[in-house]
Amino acid sequence: MRLILRESPWETTGCVGLARGVCAGPLRPRLLQSATPGRARPSGRTLASAATPAVREPEGSIDLNDRILNEPLKHSDFFNVKELFSVRSLFDARVHLGHKAGCRHRFMEPYIFGSRLDQDIIDLEQTAAHLRLALNFTAHVAYRKGIILFVGRNRQFSHLIETTARDCGEYAHTRYFKGGLLTNAPLLLGPKVRLPDLIIFLHTLNNVFEPHVAVRDAAKMQIPTVGVVDTNCNPCLITYPVPGNDDSPPSVHLFCRLFQTIINRAKQKRRHMEALYRLQGQEGPGARGGGPAHPPSLGAYPGDRSSPLPEESGSHACP
Amino acid sequence: MAAPCVFWGAAVSYRLFLGGRVSLALRQGVWKAAAAELQILRLRHTTGVTAKKNVAALRRETYTVDFIKKQIEEFNIGKRHLANMMGEDPETFTQEDIDRAIAYLFPSGLFEKQARPIMKHPEQIFPKQRAIQWGEDGRPFHFLFYTGKQSYYSLMHEAYGKLLDVEKRQNQLQAKGLFSEKTKTKDLIGSRWLIKEELEEMLVEKLSDQDYAQFIRLLERLLTVECSAEEEEFVQRFRRSVTVQSRKQLIEPLQYDGQGMAFSTSEGKRKSAKAEAIVYEHGSGRIKVNGIDYLLYFPVTQDREQLMFPFHFLDRLGKHDVTCTVSGGGRSSQAGAIRLAMAKALCSFVTEEEVEWMRQAGLLTADPRVRERKKPGQEGARRKFTWKKR
């Protein structure tokens, strides 16, 4: 990976072209700066000292890199997140089931559709919208070769989450979270460690039903977070909350599958774009850039292990 | 510490490590392994010297990969020089040869074996360390890097994965109706679980007691369910064999002399006296000590009673003949040594139950008491000088 020293952190792409419904409030202004890739940044993300050497590169390849990175930002749904799930599939996976009304968190009330027999039901329309935003953001992070950390503290799904992370080439932490892991990382993990660029919470609470420490620490270290929030969770500090059930096996399996699919898809897309631009760079400058991802056909992403659900294939309009 | 030395004007100096640079934890670990085998509970022993904390020295020294590589090269060159010096073939110079050569060239009278000069491969001297955990782009290699204890948690992940596989297989078999409740006879005897220090050394990571206990619990759970060969192999990686001490009394085999008379020989010790006794199966109760009749050799009744005790205990007073030789010690210790030798020899003629009775009576146990040394500032071993008030 080439070293490119840039001044500003990179952009959250969740706000590109989509409904500005629910993005995280306090973190937005900081993140809305111009795009940039690269590993060494003087912002708080990596706690490396600023002594990284600036490697000067040929101007052509910087331009190429810029184009690779800017291409997804020109399209609203570059990674075709819409076709991965539907409200019906969320319902079948029991994502709408919340806890009892007594466990309800005050800040989750906007996301709750109602309650039946004292059990809260989550509004799946809102969930679908939030999930699209979250998956799109995850895909953009994976496209830019960011480090994604899966966090969850439910022992029932610990093995599943770790397997998911390993299968998409990212990282997981489903064990006891040591206090200064993010805030005191140079001491705990090594002097020049690179912190995660995105943290995905499959469970926002820890084993004693308190908010996971990583939520607060990620906010402190300015790491964006995506989190599945149940009706007893606090969605405040999470950048992209996804209201949904985090206790049933089908629900957690669905979320893991979705994240794994989208990350693999994004990485594959990145490889394609790099190959494409490298070829065009060899052919000559001024060549046309690559097109967006074609909307859905089932064979479009052969690397996807989980294909879109069977009942959806009929309703797709292939261009 | 490593002391560089130039040997016989050779251009290349190789290092001899005076004092094994074995970490304290490893030494304690080896000792603890021995204690675990003996199954004796002992207090944890730490070095008792209380000095001011040297903070710089407490932090573990990190050796770079290049440094270790250089040490290995120097070791190999030095090994060849040593072989030439000893007049042996450098190609087939093993570690035992090196040890012998060093012991010959640097004879040391030091009692502490680990203080003597040694020359070993740097892998055994420098403690194993972690290489850098991430690549050029900063992405860590291991998927559990951000937990802090990646090796331990990946081991737990693997073990739990195997458990899930086994349970899934069992469920499938049960669904088909082919499930059989086979109780496994495990070959667990003669092996023990890895102790915490050994596991830490294997993973090159610090563990807490709870982590270790959790891991052992998981492995035991894996053992309780019926598992296939590869899971067995996985579990056996964490077991070490232990020599089982036999509790049974070693019974001497019977021998037959020229006349066809059965006899049995045995040895006994007491203080500094050593005795060897030959007990014949049929006789009239005669005992010969060093060729002399026991009545003349042991004029004191107490000693003769000691000799009689094993036979009296088994009600075989006039039934065996004994010939014994004894040396060292005084009269009482010689009597005790002969008694032990005779009792051990008698085991061959007697039932197992009676052997157990003899053991419980203390006839088959060597008396471990020896003379305690006199200490300075005291008159004897325990007696202090007369205390004067003024």
Coordinates of N, CA, C and O in Angstrom, one line a residue, chain B residues 369-384:
Chain B
R369 N 15.9 -41.0 58.6 CA 16.6 -40.1 59.5 C 18.1 -40.2 59.4 O 18.6 -41.3 59.4
V370 N 18.7 -39.1 59.3 CA 20.2 -39.1 59.3 C 20.6 -38.1 60.4 O 19.8 -37.2 60.8
R371 N 21.9 -38.1 60.7 CA 22.4 -37.2 61.7 C 22.3 -35.7 61.2 O 22.8 -35.4 60.2
E372 N 21.7 -34.9 62.1 CA 21.6 -33.5 61.7 C 22.9 -32.8 62.0 O 23.5 -33.0 63.0
R373 N 23.3 -31.8 61.2 CA 24.6 -31.2 61.4 C 24.5 -30.2 62.5 O 23.5 -29.7 62.9
K374 N 25.7 -30.0 63.1 CA 25.9 -29.0 64.1 C 25.9 -27.6 63.5 O 26.5 -27.4 62.5
K375 N 25.2 -26.7 64.1 CA 25.2 -25.3 63.6 C 26.1 -24.4 64.4 O 26.3 -24.6 65.6
P376 N 26.7 -23.4 63.7 CA 27.6 -22.5 64.5 C 26.7 -21.6 65.4 O 25.6 -21.3 65.1
G377 N 27.3 -21.3 66.6 CA 26.5 -20.5 67.6 C 25.7 -21.4 68.4 O 25.0 -20.9 69.3
Q378 N 25.7 -22.7 68.2 CA 25.0 -23.7 69.0 C 26.0 -24.8 69.4 O 26.9 -25.0 68.7
E379 N 25.6 -25.4 70.5 CA 26.5 -26.5 70.9 C 26.4 -27.7 70.1 O 27.4 -28.4 69.8
G380 N 25.2 -28.0 69.7 CA 24.9 -29.2 68.9 C 24.0 -28.8 67.8 O 23.9 -27.7 67.3
A381 N 23.2 -29.9 67.3 CA 22.3 -29.6 66.2 C 21.1 -28.7 66.7 O 20.6 -27.8 66.0
R382 N 20.7 -29.0 67.9 CA 19.5 -28.3 68.5 C 19.9 -27.5 69.8 O 19.4 -26.5 70.1
R383 N 20.9 -28.2 70.5 CA 21.2 -27.7 71.9 C 21.9 -26.3 71.7 O 22.9 -26.2 71.0
K384 N 21.4 -25.3 72.4 CA 22.0 -24.0 72.4 C 23.0 -23.9 73.6 O 22.9 -24.7 74.6

